[in-house]
Amino acid sequence: MRIGIIGAGSVGGTLGRRWAALGHQVTFGIRHASEGASAVKGDGPLPAGSSVALPLEAVTNAEVVVLATPWAAVPAVLEGIAPALDGKPLLDATNPLVAGFAIDPALTGDDERGRRTISAAERIQSLVPRARVVKVFNTTGFDNMRDPIYPAGPLTMFYAGDDPAAKAVARALAADLGFDPVDAGPLSRARELEHLALLWISLAFGGMGRDIGFRLERR
Ligand SMILES: NC(=O)c1ccc[n+]([C@@H]2O[C@H](COP(=O)([O-])OP(=O)(O)OC[C@H]3O[C@@H](n4cnc5c(N)ncnc54)[C@H](OP(=O)(O)O)[C@@H]3O)[C@@H](O)[C@H]2O)c1
């Protein structure tokens, strides 16, 4: 697939390098064209099949877009690429964190069932209503995106969204990396996935280290 990645840091760099190595055509959207390939995190030169471009160009040429910037940058990033997102799957890997690894309080509000936290993914969907947002690649560390295989088997990659075709793209790209993809339901479930990410972070940085991940078992 032609994949545009906005945010070429730990997550975007890792995902894009792996997908390119697997044969996908990856364009990393970077802020400063003069930085070239050095703007993409990761070891070694960019794999064949990948390149860098300004964000709007990376999205315009893509069949699917991955959003992997810090949460604070999301509104400005989306404003810059919105016209090219119409109808495209937008895979949201962000976690809406503020200082101290807390969920952005701006996402907390009231609804008929009492206080709830609106997910970053739903906020993103409201900012780009014509994109087909799927929450995915947010519940584990970037190291696990490089290698999701553990002794007991592959880690689970949960995804949530409202558009079946966009979810199928997310599922296929997660499976390509070696994850066990699991449909977590509609986009309203993204809130749970963002809180699951917070659990991963609190365990990893609370002493267990980054070589941990979630696996859903079935019987
Ligand atoms: N780190 C993890 O293990 C992990 C796991 C799951 C999810 N996440 C989430 O994924 C997102 C990215 O995390 P990360 O660890 O990859 O962050 P990171 O390493 O700091 O990378 C962030 C990337 O976003 C780029 N960026 C920032 N503002 C931008 C803009 N306005 N336009 C285009 N690019 C912009 C940065 O570019 P510059 O180099 O130009 O600043 C950088 O390449 C966050 O929302 C995080 O919560 C992280």
PDB file of C-alpha atoms and ligand atoms in Angstrom:
ATOM      1  CA  MET A   1       0.000   0.000   0.000  1.00  0.00           C
ATOM      2  CA  ARG A   2       0.993   3.632  -0.288  1.00  0.00           C
ATOM      3  CA  ILE A   3       1.311   4.723   3.348  1.00  0.00           C
ATOM      4  CA  GLY A   4       1.768   8.333   4.483  1.00  0.00           C
ATOM      5  CA  ILE A   5       3.166   8.738   7.986  1.00  0.00           C
ATOM      6  CA  ILE A   6       2.843  12.048   9.810  1.00  0.00           C
ATOM      7  CA  GLY A   7       5.313  12.106  12.688  1.00  0.00           C
ATOM      8  CA  ALA A   8       8.550  10.327  11.879  1.00  0.00           C
ATOM      9  CA  GLY A   9       9.634   9.829  15.497  1.00  0.00           C
ATOM     10  CA  SER A  10       9.911   6.652  17.559  1.00  0.00           C
ATOM     11  CA  VAL A  11       6.501   5.322  16.490  1.00  0.00           C
ATOM     12  CA  GLY A  12       6.260   6.684  12.950  1.00  0.00           C
ATOM     13  CA  GLY A  13       9.882   5.873  12.156  1.00  0.00           C
ATOM     14  CA  THR A  14       9.592   2.316  13.453  1.00  0.00           C
ATOM     15  CA  LEU A  15       6.284   1.547  11.720  1.00  0.00           C
ATOM     16  CA  GLY A  16       7.325   3.090   8.431  1.00  0.00           C
ATOM     17  CA  ARG A  17      10.726   1.405   8.270  1.00  0.00           C
ATOM     18  CA  ARG A  18       9.149  -1.980   8.907  1.00  0.00           C
ATOM     19  CA  TRP A  19       6.349  -1.546   6.392  1.00  0.00           C
ATOM     20  CA  ALA A  20       8.803  -0.369   3.757  1.00  0.00           C
ATOM     21  CA  ALA A  21      11.003  -3.399   4.423  1.00  0.00           C
ATOM     22  CA  LEU A  22       7.892  -5.549   3.916  1.00  0.00           C
ATOM     23  CA  GLY A  23       7.269  -4.008   0.502  1.00  0.00           C
ATOM     24  CA  HIS A  24       4.892  -1.140   1.208  1.00  0.00           C
ATOM     25  CA  GLN A  25       5.523   2.278  -0.296  1.00  0.00           C
ATOM     26  CA  VAL A  26       6.047   4.638   2.642  1.00  0.00           C
ATOM     27  CA  THR A  27       6.289   8.429   2.635  1.00  0.00           C
ATOM     28  CA  PHE A  28       7.273  10.088   5.891  1.00  0.00           C
ATOM     29  CA  GLY A  29       5.773  13.560   6.270  1.00  0.00           C
ATOM     30  CA  ILE A  30       8.403  15.726   7.927  1.00  0.00           C
ATOM     31  CA  ARG A  31       8.259  19.373   8.963  1.00  0.00           C
ATOM     32  CA  HIS A  32      11.540  20.606   7.564  1.00  0.00           C
ATOM     33  CA  ALA A  33      12.337  19.322   4.093  1.00  0.00           C
ATOM     34  CA  SER A  34      15.986  20.339   4.526  1.00  0.00           C
ATOM     35  CA  GLU A  35      16.434  17.625   7.184  1.00  0.00           C
ATOM     36  CA  GLY A  36      15.728  14.898   4.642  1.00  0.00           C
ATOM     37  CA  ALA A  37      16.017  11.291   5.789  1.00  0.00           C
ATOM     38  CA  SER A  38      17.756  12.373   9.004  1.00  0.00           C
ATOM     39  CA  ALA A  39      14.330  13.526  10.278  1.00  0.00           C
ATOM     40  CA  VAL A  40      13.193   9.894  10.438  1.00  0.00           C
ATOM     41  CA  LYS A  41      14.076   8.159  13.711  1.00  0.00           C
ATOM     42  CA  GLY A  42      15.596   4.695  13.560  1.00  0.00           C
ATOM     43  CA  ASP A  43      18.815   2.969  12.661  1.00  0.00           C
ATOM     44  CA  GLY A  44      20.510   3.181   9.295  1.00  0.00           C
ATOM     45  CA  PRO A  45      19.446   4.625   5.980  1.00  0.00           C
ATOM     46  CA  LEU A  46      15.818   4.621   4.923  1.00  0.00           C
ATOM     47  CA  PRO A  47      14.774   1.273   3.445  1.00  0.00           C
ATOM     48  CA  ALA A  48      14.080   1.028  -0.285  1.00  0.00           C
ATOM     49  CA  GLY A  49      10.482   1.957  -0.944  1.00  0.00           C
ATOM     50  CA  SER A  50      10.439   4.820   1.542  1.00  0.00           C
ATOM     51  CA  SER A  51      11.026   8.538   1.169  1.00  0.00           C
ATOM     52  CA  VAL A  52      10.393  11.846   2.897  1.00  0.00           C
ATOM     53  CA  ALA A  53       8.144  14.734   1.860  1.00  0.00           C
ATOM     54  CA  LEU A  54       6.325  17.629   3.450  1.00  0.00           C
ATOM     55  CA  PRO A  55       3.219  16.402   5.339  1.00  0.00           C
ATOM     56  CA  LEU A  56       0.616  17.509   2.802  1.00  0.00           C
ATOM     57  CA  GLU A  57       2.477  15.825  -0.039  1.00  0.00           C
ATOM     58  CA  ALA A  58       2.937  12.637   2.006  1.00  0.00           C
ATOM     59  CA  VAL A  59      -0.820  12.484   2.612  1.00  0.00           C
ATOM     60  CA  THR A  60      -1.891  13.451  -0.897  1.00  0.00           C
ATOM     61  CA  ASN A  61      -0.104  10.476  -2.416  1.00  0.00           C
ATOM     62  CA  ALA A  62      -1.201   7.995   0.259  1.00  0.00           C
ATOM     63  CA  GLU A  63      -3.938   5.367   0.354  1.00  0.00           C
ATOM     64  CA  VAL A  64      -3.745   5.275   4.149  1.00  0.00           C
ATOM     65  CA  VAL A  65      -2.366   7.816   6.632  1.00  0.00           C
ATOM     66  CA  VAL A  66      -0.813   7.158  10.029  1.00  0.00           C
ATOM     67  CA  LEU A  67      -0.855   9.936  12.620  1.00  0.00           C
ATOM     68  CA  ALA A  68       2.055   9.622  15.068  1.00  0.00           C
ATOM     69  CA  THR A  69       2.826  13.080  16.405  1.00  0.00           C
ATOM     70  CA  PRO A  70       2.729  14.324  19.981  1.00  0.00           C
ATOM     71  CA  TRP A  71      -0.870  15.040  21.011  1.00  0.00           C
ATOM     72  CA  ALA A  72      -0.218  18.767  21.420  1.00  0.00           C
ATOM     73  CA  ALA A  73       0.730  19.032  17.740  1.00  0.00           C
ATOM     74  CA  VAL A  74      -2.379  17.247  16.420  1.00  0.00           C
ATOM     75  CA  PRO A  75      -4.737  20.210  15.744  1.00  0.00           C
ATOM     76  CA  ALA A  76      -2.116  22.124  13.757  1.00  0.00           C
ATOM     77  CA  VAL A  77      -0.966  18.989  11.928  1.00  0.00           C
ATOM     78  CA  LEU A  78      -4.529  18.100  10.920  1.00  0.00           C
ATOM     79  CA  GLU A  79      -5.242  21.620   9.767  1.00  0.00           C
ATOM     80  CA  GLY A  80      -2.300  21.365   7.396  1.00  0.00           C
ATOM     81  CA  ILE A  81      -3.290  18.032   5.850  1.00  0.00           C
ATOM     82  CA  ALA A  82      -7.105  17.997   6.167  1.00  0.00           C
ATOM     83  CA  PRO A  83      -7.899  18.612   2.488  1.00  0.00           C
ATOM     84  CA  ALA A  84      -5.970  15.504   1.477  1.00  0.00           C
ATOM     85  CA  LEU A  85      -7.570  13.237   4.100  1.00  0.00           C
ATOM     86  CA  ASP A  86     -11.051  13.065   2.592  1.00  0.00           C
ATOM     87  CA  GLY A  87     -12.243   9.459   2.440  1.00  0.00           C
ATOM     88  CA  LYS A  88      -8.902   8.020   3.564  1.00  0.00           C
ATOM     89  CA  PRO A  89      -8.272   5.703   6.501  1.00  0.00           C
ATOM     90  CA  LEU A  90      -6.528   7.739   9.205  1.00  0.00           C
ATOM     91  CA  LEU A  91      -4.790   5.431  11.673  1.00  0.00           C
ATOM     92  CA  ASP A  92      -4.458   7.309  14.946  1.00  0.00           C
ATOM     93  CA  ALA A  93      -1.516   6.124  17.050  1.00  0.00           C
ATOM     94  CA  THR A  94      -1.488   9.138  19.360  1.00  0.00           C
ATOM     95  CA  ASN A  95      -2.046   9.127  23.078  1.00  0.00           C
ATOM     96  CA  PRO A  96      -3.523  12.333  24.518  1.00  0.00           C
ATOM     97  CA  LEU A  97      -0.992  12.831  27.258  1.00  0.00           C
ATOM     98  CA  VAL A  98       0.051  15.936  29.127  1.00  0.00           C
ATOM     99  CA  ALA A  99       2.852  16.378  31.658  1.00  0.00           C
ATOM    100  CA  GLY A 100       3.090  13.553  34.185  1.00  0.00           C
ATOM    101  CA  PHE A 101       1.620  10.981  31.764  1.00  0.00           C
ATOM    102  CA  ALA A 102      -1.936  12.144  32.490  1.00  0.00           C
ATOM    103  CA  ILE A 103      -4.803  12.162  29.967  1.00  0.00           C
ATOM    104  CA  ASP A 104      -5.340  15.676  28.598  1.00  0.00           C
ATOM    105  CA  PRO A 105      -7.974  17.224  30.909  1.00  0.00           C
ATOM    106  CA  ALA A 106      -9.396  19.054  27.887  1.00  0.00           C
ATOM    107  CA  LEU A 107     -10.837  15.687  26.799  1.00  0.00           C
ATOM    108  CA  THR A 108     -12.834  15.285  30.006  1.00  0.00           C
ATOM    109  CA  GLY A 109     -16.473  16.331  29.886  1.00  0.00           C
ATOM    110  CA  ASP A 110     -20.004  15.445  30.940  1.00  0.00           C
ATOM    111  CA  ASP A 111     -22.497  13.268  29.152  1.00  0.00           C
ATOM    112  CA  GLU A 112     -25.864  11.750  30.046  1.00  0.00           C
ATOM    113  CA  ARG A 113     -24.127   8.958  31.985  1.00  0.00           C
ATOM    114  CA  GLY A 114     -22.032  11.276  34.091  1.00  0.00           C
ATOM    115  CA  ARG A 115     -18.422  12.306  33.668  1.00  0.00           C
ATOM    116  CA  ARG A 116     -16.528  10.588  30.886  1.00  0.00           C
ATOM    117  CA  THR A 117     -13.360  11.128  28.982  1.00  0.00           C
ATOM    118  CA  ILE A 118     -13.749  11.655  25.275  1.00  0.00           C
ATOM    119  CA  SER A 119     -11.035   9.907  23.340  1.00  0.00           C
ATOM    120  CA  ALA A 120      -8.372  11.621  21.306  1.00  0.00           C
ATOM    121  CA  ALA A 121      -9.525   9.544  18.338  1.00  0.00           C
ATOM    122  CA  GLU A 122     -13.082  10.897  18.573  1.00  0.00           C
ATOM    123  CA  ARG A 123     -11.718  14.416  18.869  1.00  0.00           C
ATOM    124  CA  ILE A 124      -9.599  13.798  15.786  1.00  0.00           C
ATOM    125  CA  GLN A 125     -12.652  12.458  13.924  1.00  0.00           C
ATOM    126  CA  SER A 126     -14.523  15.655  14.790  1.00  0.00           C
ATOM    127  CA  LEU A 127     -11.604  17.745  13.469  1.00  0.00           C
ATOM    128  CA  VAL A 128     -11.436  15.816  10.163  1.00  0.00           C
ATOM    129  CA  PRO A 129     -14.974  14.454   9.716  1.00  0.00           C
ATOM    130  CA  ARG A 130     -14.338  13.192   6.162  1.00  0.00           C
ATOM    131  CA  ALA A 131     -11.403  10.983   7.168  1.00  0.00           C
ATOM    132  CA  ARG A 132     -12.110   7.419   8.341  1.00  0.00           C
ATOM    133  CA  VAL A 133     -10.416   7.334  11.735  1.00  0.00           C
ATOM    134  CA  VAL A 134      -9.210   4.100  13.330  1.00  0.00           C
ATOM    135  CA  LYS A 135      -7.473   3.999  16.708  1.00  0.00           C
ATOM    136  CA  VAL A 136      -4.543   1.577  16.503  1.00  0.00           C
ATOM    137  CA  PHE A 137      -0.820   1.271  17.303  1.00  0.00           C
ATOM    138  CA  ASN A 138      -1.226   3.223  20.555  1.00  0.00           C
ATOM    139  CA  THR A 139      -1.347   0.469  23.196  1.00  0.00           C
ATOM    140  CA  THR A 140       2.231  -0.694  23.170  1.00  0.00           C
ATOM    141  CA  GLY A 141       5.737   0.743  23.035  1.00  0.00           C
ATOM    142  CA  PHE A 142       7.486   1.447  19.760  1.00  0.00           C
ATOM    143  CA  ASP A 143      10.055  -1.287  20.478  1.00  0.00           C
ATOM    144  CA  ASN A 144       7.214  -3.799  20.319  1.00  0.00           C
ATOM    145  CA  MET A 145       6.241  -2.426  16.910  1.00  0.00           C
ATOM    146  CA  ARG A 146       9.723  -3.408  15.742  1.00  0.00           C
ATOM    147  CA  ASP A 147       9.306  -6.911  17.199  1.00  0.00           C
ATOM    148  CA  PRO A 148       5.874  -7.932  18.550  1.00  0.00           C
ATOM    149  CA  ILE A 149       6.763 -11.598  19.025  1.00  0.00           C
ATOM    150  CA  TYR A 150       7.118 -12.780  22.637  1.00  0.00           C
ATOM    151  CA  PRO A 151       7.820 -16.294  23.939  1.00  0.00           C
ATOM    152  CA  ALA A 152       4.090 -16.949  24.443  1.00  0.00           C
ATOM    153  CA  GLY A 153       3.220 -15.634  20.972  1.00  0.00           C
ATOM    154  CA  PRO A 154       2.481 -12.357  19.222  1.00  0.00           C
ATOM    155  CA  LEU A 155       1.292  -9.329  21.145  1.00  0.00           C
ATOM    156  CA  THR A 156      -2.271  -8.173  20.583  1.00  0.00           C
ATOM    157  CA  MET A 157      -2.899  -5.007  18.596  1.00  0.00           C
ATOM    158  CA  PHE A 158      -6.339  -3.650  19.406  1.00  0.00           C
ATOM    159  CA  TYR A 159      -8.033  -1.349  16.947  1.00  0.00           C
ATOM    160  CA  ALA A 160     -11.307   0.589  17.102  1.00  0.00           C
ATOM    161  CA  GLY A 161     -13.235   2.492  14.470  1.00  0.00           C
ATOM    162  CA  ASP A 162     -16.575   2.993  12.754  1.00  0.00           C
ATOM    163  CA  ASP A 163     -15.639   2.292   9.125  1.00  0.00           C
ATOM    164  CA  PRO A 164     -15.260  -1.423   8.290  1.00  0.00           C
ATOM    165  CA  ALA A 165     -13.014  -0.861   5.266  1.00  0.00           C
ATOM    166  CA  ALA A 166     -10.664   1.429   7.191  1.00  0.00           C
ATOM    167  CA  LYS A 167     -10.561  -1.091  10.037  1.00  0.00           C
ATOM    168  CA  ALA A 168      -9.633  -3.829   7.574  1.00  0.00           C
ATOM    169  CA  VAL A 169      -6.650  -1.725   6.475  1.00  0.00           C
ATOM    170  CA  ALA A 170      -5.560  -1.232  10.102  1.00  0.00           C
ATOM    171  CA  ARG A 171      -5.942  -4.940  10.761  1.00  0.00           C
ATOM    172  CA  ALA A 172      -3.891  -5.923   7.717  1.00  0.00           C
ATOM    173  CA  LEU A 173      -1.082  -3.479   8.504  1.00  0.00           C
ATOM    174  CA  ALA A 174      -0.932  -4.690  12.126  1.00  0.00           C
ATOM    175  CA  ALA A 175      -0.843  -8.319  10.962  1.00  0.00           C
ATOM    176  CA  ASP A 176       1.950  -7.477   8.512  1.00  0.00           C
ATOM    177  CA  LEU A 177       4.086  -6.389  11.467  1.00  0.00           C
ATOM    178  CA  GLY A 178       3.406  -9.674  13.265  1.00  0.00           C
ATOM    179  CA  PHE A 179       0.769  -8.516  15.754  1.00  0.00           C
ATOM    180  CA  ASP A 180      -2.398 -10.441  16.552  1.00  0.00           C
ATOM    181  CA  PRO A 181      -4.958  -7.807  15.508  1.00  0.00           C
ATOM    182  CA  VAL A 182      -8.154  -7.663  17.594  1.00  0.00           C
ATOM    183  CA  ASP A 183     -11.218  -5.591  16.722  1.00  0.00           C
ATOM    184  CA  ALA A 184     -12.126  -3.660  19.878  1.00  0.00           C
ATOM    185  CA  GLY A 185     -15.343  -2.228  18.429  1.00  0.00           C
ATOM    186  CA  PRO A 186     -16.507   1.236  17.339  1.00  0.00           C
ATOM    187  CA  LEU A 187     -14.474   4.412  17.615  1.00  0.00           C
ATOM    188  CA  SER A 188     -16.123   5.125  20.978  1.00  0.00           C
ATOM    189  CA  ARG A 189     -13.966   2.252  22.341  1.00  0.00           C
ATOM    190  CA  ALA A 190     -10.850   4.270  21.539  1.00  0.00           C
ATOM    191  CA  ARG A 191     -11.141   5.753  25.009  1.00  0.00           C
ATOM    192  CA  GLU A 192     -10.482   2.317  26.493  1.00  0.00           C
ATOM    193  CA  LEU A 193      -7.496   1.835  24.179  1.00  0.00           C
ATOM    194  CA  GLU A 194      -6.037   5.166  25.251  1.00  0.00           C
ATOM    195  CA  HIS A 195      -6.442   4.183  28.902  1.00  0.00           C
ATOM    196  CA  LEU A 196      -4.871   0.801  28.122  1.00  0.00           C
ATOM    197  CA  ALA A 197      -1.904   2.730  26.765  1.00  0.00           C
ATOM    198  CA  LEU A 198      -1.726   4.606  30.045  1.00  0.00           C
ATOM    199  CA  LEU A 199      -1.581   1.260  31.854  1.00  0.00           C
ATOM    200  CA  TRP A 200       1.270   0.098  29.580  1.00  0.00           C
ATOM    201  CA  ILE A 201       3.139   3.339  30.279  1.00  0.00           C
ATOM    202  CA  SER A 202       2.615   3.164  34.039  1.00  0.00           C
ATOM    203  CA  LEU A 203       3.844  -0.453  34.133  1.00  0.00           C
ATOM    204  CA  ALA A 204       6.797   0.157  31.816  1.00  0.00           C
ATOM    205  CA  PHE A 205       7.992   3.320  33.510  1.00  0.00           C
ATOM    206  CA  GLY A 206       6.972   2.059  36.966  1.00  0.00           C
ATOM    207  CA  GLY A 207       9.793  -0.475  36.910  1.00  0.00           C
ATOM    208  CA  MET A 208       8.910  -3.286  34.496  1.00  0.00           C
ATOM    209  CA  GLY A 209      10.686  -1.719  31.542  1.00  0.00           C
ATOM    210  CA  ARG A 210       9.643  -1.476  27.900  1.00  0.00           C
ATOM    211  CA  ASP A 211       9.898  -5.185  27.069  1.00  0.00           C
ATOM    212  CA  ILE A 212       6.317  -5.856  28.089  1.00  0.00           C
ATOM    213  CA  GLY A 213       3.083  -6.010  26.114  1.00  0.00           C
ATOM    214  CA  PHE A 214      -0.537  -7.125  26.168  1.00  0.00           C
ATOM    215  CA  ARG A 215      -1.758 -10.454  24.758  1.00  0.00           C
ATOM    216  CA  LEU A 216      -5.416 -11.424  24.561  1.00  0.00           C
ATOM    217  CA  GLU A 217      -5.858 -15.156  25.176  1.00  0.00           C
ATOM    218  CA  ARG A 218      -8.868 -17.102  23.880  1.00  0.00           C
ATOM    219  CA  ARG A 219     -10.402 -20.539  24.559  1.00  0.00           C
TER     220      ARG A 219
HETATM  221  N1  LIG B   1       6.865   6.196  22.110  1.00  0.00           N
HETATM  222  C1  LIG B   1       6.029   5.139  22.170  1.00  0.00           C
HETATM  223  O1  LIG B   1       6.449   4.015  22.520  1.00  0.00           O
HETATM  224  C2  LIG B   1       4.577   5.325  21.801  1.00  0.00           C
HETATM  225  C3  LIG B   1       3.767   4.186  21.687  1.00  0.00           C
HETATM  226  C4  LIG B   1       2.438   4.311  21.271  1.00  0.00           C
HETATM  227  C5  LIG B   1       1.932   5.568  20.996  1.00  0.00           C
HETATM  228  N2  LIG B   1       2.715   6.681  21.137  1.00  0.00           N
HETATM  229  C6  LIG B   1       2.148   7.991  20.785  1.00  0.00           C
HETATM  230  O2  LIG B   1       2.581   8.238  19.444  1.00  0.00           O
HETATM  231  C7  LIG B   1       2.819   9.635  19.249  1.00  0.00           C
HETATM  232  C8  LIG B   1       4.255   9.838  18.819  1.00  0.00           C
HETATM  233  O3  LIG B   1       5.106   9.382  19.851  1.00  0.00           O
HETATM  234  P1  LIG B   1       6.680   9.214  19.587  1.00  0.00           P
HETATM  235  O4  LIG B   1       7.212   8.571  20.804  1.00  0.00           O
HETATM  236  O5  LIG B   1       6.912   8.628  18.266  1.00  0.00           O
HETATM  237  O6  LIG B   1       7.140  10.744  19.590  1.00  0.00           O
HETATM  238  P2  LIG B   1       8.538  11.346  19.064  1.00  0.00           P
HETATM  239  O7  LIG B   1       9.575  10.287  18.988  1.00  0.00           O
HETATM  240  O8  LIG B   1       8.770  12.559  19.890  1.00  0.00           O
HETATM  241  O9  LIG B   1       8.192  11.787  17.573  1.00  0.00           O
HETATM  242  C9  LIG B   1       7.229  12.759  17.294  1.00  0.00           C
HETATM  243  C10 LIG B   1       7.340  13.088  15.837  1.00  0.00           C
HETATM  244  O10 LIG B   1       6.294  14.023  15.508  1.00  0.00           O
HETATM  245  C11 LIG B   1       6.871  15.028  14.711  1.00  0.00           C
HETATM  246  N3  LIG B   1       6.087  16.249  14.759  1.00  0.00           N
HETATM  247  C12 LIG B   1       5.840  17.048  15.813  1.00  0.00           C
HETATM  248  N4  LIG B   1       5.095  18.100  15.439  1.00  0.00           N
HETATM  249  C13 LIG B   1       4.884  17.948  14.105  1.00  0.00           C
HETATM  250  C14 LIG B   1       4.208  18.691  13.137  1.00  0.00           C
HETATM  251  N5  LIG B   1       3.580  19.826  13.483  1.00  0.00           N
HETATM  252  N6  LIG B   1       4.198  18.245  11.848  1.00  0.00           N
HETATM  253  C15 LIG B   1       4.822  17.095  11.490  1.00  0.00           C
HETATM  254  N7  LIG B   1       5.500  16.335  12.394  1.00  0.00           N
HETATM  255  C16 LIG B   1       5.522  16.762  13.668  1.00  0.00           C
HETATM  256  C17 LIG B   1       8.255  15.206  15.253  1.00  0.00           C
HETATM  257  O11 LIG B   1       9.026  15.881  14.299  1.00  0.00           O
HETATM  258  P3  LIG B   1      10.307  16.794  14.709  1.00  0.00           P
HETATM  259  O12 LIG B   1      11.444  15.825  14.739  1.00  0.00           O
HETATM  260  O13 LIG B   1      10.373  17.777  13.578  1.00  0.00           O
HETATM  261  O14 LIG B   1       9.994  17.418  16.026  1.00  0.00           O
HETATM  262  C18 LIG B   1       8.666  13.758  15.455  1.00  0.00           C
HETATM  263  O15 LIG B   1       9.114  13.169  14.250  1.00  0.00           O
HETATM  264  C19 LIG B   1       2.470  10.310  20.576  1.00  0.00           C
HETATM  265  O16 LIG B   1       1.134  10.778  20.519  1.00  0.00           O
HETATM  266  C20 LIG B   1       2.615   9.178  21.592  1.00  0.00           C
HETATM  267  O17 LIG B   1       1.801   9.382  22.740  1.00  0.00           O
HETATM  268  C21 LIG B   1       4.024   6.580  21.526  1.00  0.00           C
END
